CSV table of N, CA and C in Angstrom, one decimal:
chain,number,residue,atom,x,y,z
A,1,UNK,N,-54.3,55.9,-0.4
A,1,UNK,CA,-53.3,56.7,-0.8
A,1,UNK,C,-53.9,58.1,-1.1
A,2,UNK,N,-53.4,59.2,-0.4
A,2,UNK,CA,-54.0,60.5,-0.5
A,2,UNK,C,-53.7,61.1,-1.9
A,3,UNK,N,-54.6,61.8,-2.4
A,3,UNK,CA,-54.5,62.5,-3.7
A,3,UNK,C,-54.0,63.9,-3.4
A,4,UNK,N,-52.9,64.3,-4.1
A,4,UNK,CA,-52.4,65.7,-4.0
A,4,UNK,C,-53.2,66.6,-5.0
A,5,UNK,N,-53.8,67.7,-4.5
A,5,UNK,CA,-54.6,68.5,-5.4
A,5,UNK,C,-53.6,69.1,-6.5
A,6,UNK,N,-54.1,69.3,-7.7
A,6,UNK,CA,-53.3,69.9,-8.7
A,6,UNK,C,-52.8,71.3,-8.4
A,7,UNK,N,-51.6,71.5,-8.8
A,7,UNK,CA,-51.0,72.8,-8.6
A,7,UNK,C,-50.4,73.0,-7.2
A,8,UNK,N,-50.5,72.1,-6.3
A,8,UNK,CA,-49.9,72.2,-5.0
A,8,UNK,C,-48.5,71.6,-4.9
A,9,UNK,N,-47.6,72.2,-5.5
A,9,UNK,CA,-46.2,71.7,-5.5
A,9,UNK,C,-45.5,72.2,-4.3
A,10,UNK,N,-44.6,71.4,-3.8
A,10,UNK,CA,-43.8,71.9,-2.7
A,10,UNK,C,-42.6,72.7,-3.2
A,11,UNK,N,-42.4,73.9,-2.5
A,11,UNK,CA,-41.4,74.8,-3.0
A,11,UNK,C,-40.1,74.6,-2.1
A,12,UNK,N,-39.0,74.7,-2.8
A,12,UNK,CA,-37.7,74.5,-2.1
A,12,UNK,C,-37.3,75.8,-1.4
A,13,UNK,N,-36.1,75.7,-0.7
A,13,UNK,CA,-35.7,76.9,0.0
A,13,UNK,C,-35.3,78.0,-0.9
A,14,UNK,N,-35.5,79.3,-0.4
A,14,UNK,CA,-35.1,80.4,-1.3
A,14,UNK,C,-33.6,80.5,-1.4
A,15,UNK,N,-33.2,81.4,-2.2
A,15,UNK,CA,-31.7,81.6,-2.4
A,15,UNK,C,-31.1,82.2,-1.2
A,16,UNK,N,-31.8,83.1,-0.5
A,16,UNK,CA,-31.3,83.6,0.8
A,16,UNK,C,-31.2,82.6,1.8
A,17,UNK,N,-32.1,81.6,1.9
A,17,UNK,CA,-32.0,80.5,2.9
A,17,UNK,C,-30.8,79.6,2.5
A,18,UNK,N,-30.6,79.4,1.3
A,18,UNK,CA,-29.4,78.6,0.9
A,18,UNK,C,-28.1,79.3,1.3
A,19,UNK,N,-28.1,80.6,1.1
A,19,UNK,CA,-26.9,81.4,1.4
A,19,UNK,C,-26.7,81.4,2.9
A,20,UNK,N,-27.7,81.5,3.7
A,20,UNK,CA,-27.6,81.4,5.2
A,20,UNK,C,-27.1,80.0,5.6
A,21,UNK,N,-27.6,79.0,4.9
A,21,UNK,CA,-27.1,77.6,5.3
A,21,UNK,C,-25.6,77.5,4.8
A,22,UNK,N,-25.2,78.0,3.7
A,22,UNK,CA,-23.9,78.0,3.3
A,22,UNK,C,-22.9,78.7,4.2
A,23,UNK,N,-23.4,79.9,4.7
A,23,UNK,CA,-22.6,80.6,5.7
A,23,UNK,C,-22.4,79.8,7.0
A,24,UNK,N,-23.5,79.2,7.4
A,24,UNK,CA,-23.5,78.5,8.7
A,24,UNK,C,-22.5,77.3,8.6
A,25,UNK,N,-22.6,76.5,7.5
A,25,UNK,CA,-21.7,75.4,7.3
A,25,UNK,C,-20.3,75.8,7.2
A,26,UNK,N,-20.1,76.9,6.4
A,26,UNK,CA,-18.7,77.4,6.3
A,26,UNK,C,-18.2,78.0,7.6
A,27,UNK,N,-19.0,78.6,8.4
A,27,UNK,CA,-18.6,79.1,9.7
A,27,UNK,C,-18.2,78.0,10.6
A,28,UNK,N,-18.9,76.9,10.6
A,28,UNK,CA,-18.6,75.7,11.5
A,28,UNK,C,-17.3,75.1,11.0
A,29,UNK,N,-17.1,74.9,9.7
A,29,UNK,CA,-15.9,74.3,9.2
A,29,UNK,C,-14.7,75.3,9.5
A,30,UNK,N,-14.9,76.6,9.3
A,30,UNK,CA,-13.8,77.5,9.6
A,30,UNK,C,-13.5,77.6,11.1
A,31,UNK,N,-14.5,77.4,12.0
A,31,UNK,CA,-14.2,77.4,13.4
A,31,UNK,C,-13.4,76.1,13.8
A,32,UNK,N,-13.8,75.0,13.2
A,32,UNK,CA,-13.0,73.8,13.5
A,32,UNK,C,-11.6,73.8,13.0
A,33,UNK,N,-11.4,74.3,11.8
A,33,UNK,CA,-10.0,74.4,11.3
A,33,UNK,C,-9.2,75.5,12.1
A,34,UNK,N,-9.9,76.6,12.5
A,34,UNK,CA,-9.3,77.6,13.3
A,34,UNK,C,-8.8,77.1,14.6
A,35,UNK,N,-9.7,76.2,15.2
A,35,UNK,CA,-9.3,75.6,16.5
A,35,UNK,C,-8.1,74.7,16.4
A,36,UNK,N,-8.0,73.9,15.3
A,36,UNK,CA,-6.9,73.1,15.1
A,36,UNK,C,-5.6,73.8,14.8
A,37,UNK,N,-5.6,74.7,13.8
A,37,UNK,CA,-4.4,75.4,13.4
A,37,UNK,C,-4.1,76.4,14.4
A,38,UNK,N,-5.0,77.2,14.9
A,38,UNK,CA,-4.7,78.2,15.9
A,38,UNK,C,-4.2,77.6,17.2
A,39,UNK,N,-4.8,76.5,17.6
A,39,UNK,CA,-4.3,75.8,18.8
A,39,UNK,C,-2.9,75.3,18.7
A,40,UNK,N,-2.6,74.7,17.6
A,40,UNK,CA,-1.2,74.2,17.5
A,40,UNK,C,-0.2,75.3,17.4
A,41,UNK,N,-0.6,76.4,16.7
A,41,UNK,CA,0.3,77.5,16.5
A,41,UNK,C,0.5,78.2,17.8
A,42,UNK,N,-0.6,78.4,18.6
A,42,UNK,CA,-0.4,79.0,19.9
A,42,UNK,C,0.4,78.2,20.9
A,43,UNK,N,0.2,76.9,20.8
A,43,UNK,CA,1.1,76.0,21.7
A,43,UNK,C,2.5,76.1,21.3
A,44,UNK,N,2.7,76.2,20.0
A,44,UNK,CA,4.1,76.2,19.5
A,44,UNK,C,4.8,77.5,19.9
A,45,UNK,N,4.0,78.6,20.0
A,45,UNK,CA,4.6,79.9,20.5
A,45,UNK,C,4.8,79.9,22.0
A,46,UNK,N,4.2,78.9,22.7
A,46,UNK,CA,4.4,78.8,24.1
A,46,UNK,C,3.4,79.5,24.9
A,47,UNK,N,2.2,79.8,24.3
A,47,UNK,CA,1.1,80.4,25.1
A,47,UNK,C,0.4,79.4,26.0
A,48,UNK,N,0.0,79.9,27.1
A,48,UNK,CA,-0.7,79.1,28.1
A,48,UNK,C,-1.8,79.9,28.7
A,49,UNK,N,-2.8,79.2,29.3
A,49,UNK,CA,-3.8,79.8,30.0
A,49,UNK,C,-4.7,80.8,29.2
A,50,UNK,N,-4.9,82.0,29.8
A,50,UNK,CA,-5.8,82.9,29.2
A,50,UNK,C,-5.3,83.4,27.8
A,51,UNK,N,-4.0,83.6,27.7
A,51,UNK,CA,-3.5,84.0,26.4
A,51,UNK,C,-3.8,82.9,25.3
A,52,UNK,N,-3.7,81.7,25.7
A,52,UNK,CA,-4.0,80.6,24.7
A,52,UNK,C,-5.4,80.7,24.3
A,53,UNK,N,-6.3,80.8,25.3
A,53,UNK,CA,-7.8,80.8,24.9
A,53,UNK,C,-8.1,82.1,24.1
A,54,UNK,N,-7.6,83.2,24.5
A,54,UNK,CA,-7.9,84.4,23.7
A,54,UNK,C,-7.4,84.3,22.3
A,55,UNK,N,-6.2,83.8,22.1
A,55,UNK,CA,-5.6,83.7,20.8
A,55,UNK,C,-6.4,82.6,19.9
A,56,UNK,N,-6.7,81.5,20.5
A,56,UNK,CA,-7.4,80.5,19.8
A,56,UNK,C,-8.8,80.9,19.4
A,57,UNK,N,-9.5,81.6,20.4
A,57,UNK,CA,-10.8,82.1,20.1
A,57,UNK,C,-10.8,83.1,18.9
A,58,UNK,N,-9.8,84.0,18.9
A,58,UNK,CA,-9.7,85.0,17.9
A,58,UNK,C,-9.5,84.3,16.5
A,59,UNK,N,-8.6,83.4,16.5
A,59,UNK,CA,-8.3,82.7,15.2
A,59,UNK,C,-9.5,81.9,14.8
A,60,UNK,N,-10.3,81.3,15.7
A,60,UNK,CA,-11.5,80.6,15.3
A,60,UNK,C,-12.5,81.5,14.7
A,61,UNK,N,-12.8,82.6,15.3
A,61,UNK,CA,-13.8,83.6,14.8
A,61,UNK,C,-13.3,84.1,13.4
A,62,UNK,N,-12.1,84.4,13.3
A,62,UNK,CA,-11.6,84.9,12.0
A,62,UNK,C,-11.7,83.9,10.9
A,63,UNK,N,-11.3,82.6,11.2
A,63,UNK,CA,-11.4,81.5,10.2
A,63,UNK,C,-12.9,81.2,9.9
A,64,UNK,N,-13.7,81.2,10.9
A,64,UNK,CA,-15.2,81.0,10.7
A,64,UNK,C,-15.8,82.0,9.8
A,65,UNK,N,-15.5,83.3,10.1
A,65,UNK,CA,-16.1,84.4,9.4
A,65,UNK,C,-15.6,84.4,7.9
A,66,UNK,N,-14.3,84.2,7.7
A,66,UNK,CA,-13.8,84.2,6.4
A,66,UNK,C,-14.4,83.1,5.6
A,67,UNK,N,-14.3,81.8,6.1
A,67,UNK,CA,-14.7,80.7,5.3
A,67,UNK,C,-16.2,80.7,5.1
A,68,UNK,N,-17.0,81.2,6.1
A,68,UNK,CA,-18.4,81.3,6.0
A,68,UNK,C,-18.8,82.3,4.9
A,69,UNK,N,-18.1,83.4,4.9
A,69,UNK,CA,-18.4,84.4,3.9
A,69,UNK,C,-18.2,83.9,2.5
A,70,UNK,N,-17.1,83.2,2.3
A,70,UNK,CA,-16.8,82.6,0.9
A,70,UNK,C,-17.8,81.5,0.6
A,71,UNK,N,-18.2,80.7,1.6
A,71,UNK,CA,-19.2,79.7,1.3
A,71,UNK,C,-20.5,80.3,0.9
A,72,UNK,N,-20.9,81.4,1.6
A,72,UNK,CA,-22.2,82.1,1.3
A,72,UNK,C,-22.1,82.7,-0.1
A,73,UNK,N,-21.0,83.3,-0.5
A,73,UNK,CA,-20.8,83.9,-1.8
A,73,UNK,C,-20.9,82.8,-2.9
A,74,UNK,N,-20.2,81.7,-2.6
A,74,UNK,CA,-20.3,80.6,-3.6
A,74,UNK,C,-21.7,80.0,-3.7
A,75,UNK,N,-22.4,79.9,-2.6
A,75,UNK,CA,-23.8,79.4,-2.7
A,75,UNK,C,-24.7,80.4,-3.4
A,76,UNK,N,-24.4,81.7,-3.2
A,76,UNK,CA,-25.2,82.7,-3.9
A,76,UNK,C,-25.0,82.7,-5.4
A,77,UNK,N,-23.7,82.4,-5.8
A,77,UNK,CA,-23.4,82.3,-7.3
A,77,UNK,C,-24.2,81.1,-7.9
A,78,UNK,N,-24.3,80.0,-7.1
A,78,UNK,CA,-25.0,78.8,-7.7
A,78,UNK,C,-26.5,79.0,-7.8
A,79,UNK,N,-27.1,79.9,-7.0
A,79,UNK,CA,-28.5,80.1,-7.0
A,79,UNK,C,-29.1,80.4,-8.4
């Protein structure tokens, strides 16, 4: 069994690293919910083809950015 020298403790991730992870997770969740809600809404409006993809892509980026930002802020508050 190896002996750990005294004072060599493992350090956790920094606050900025946690905020980046919170943003990434929030961005992924926001993109997924944007794909679902934006896709159904665009189909309900009767969009097809390129219009459908453009609309869904825009809603996904907006949802991901918004939710990611709020997750990063919430993670920063907890640091």
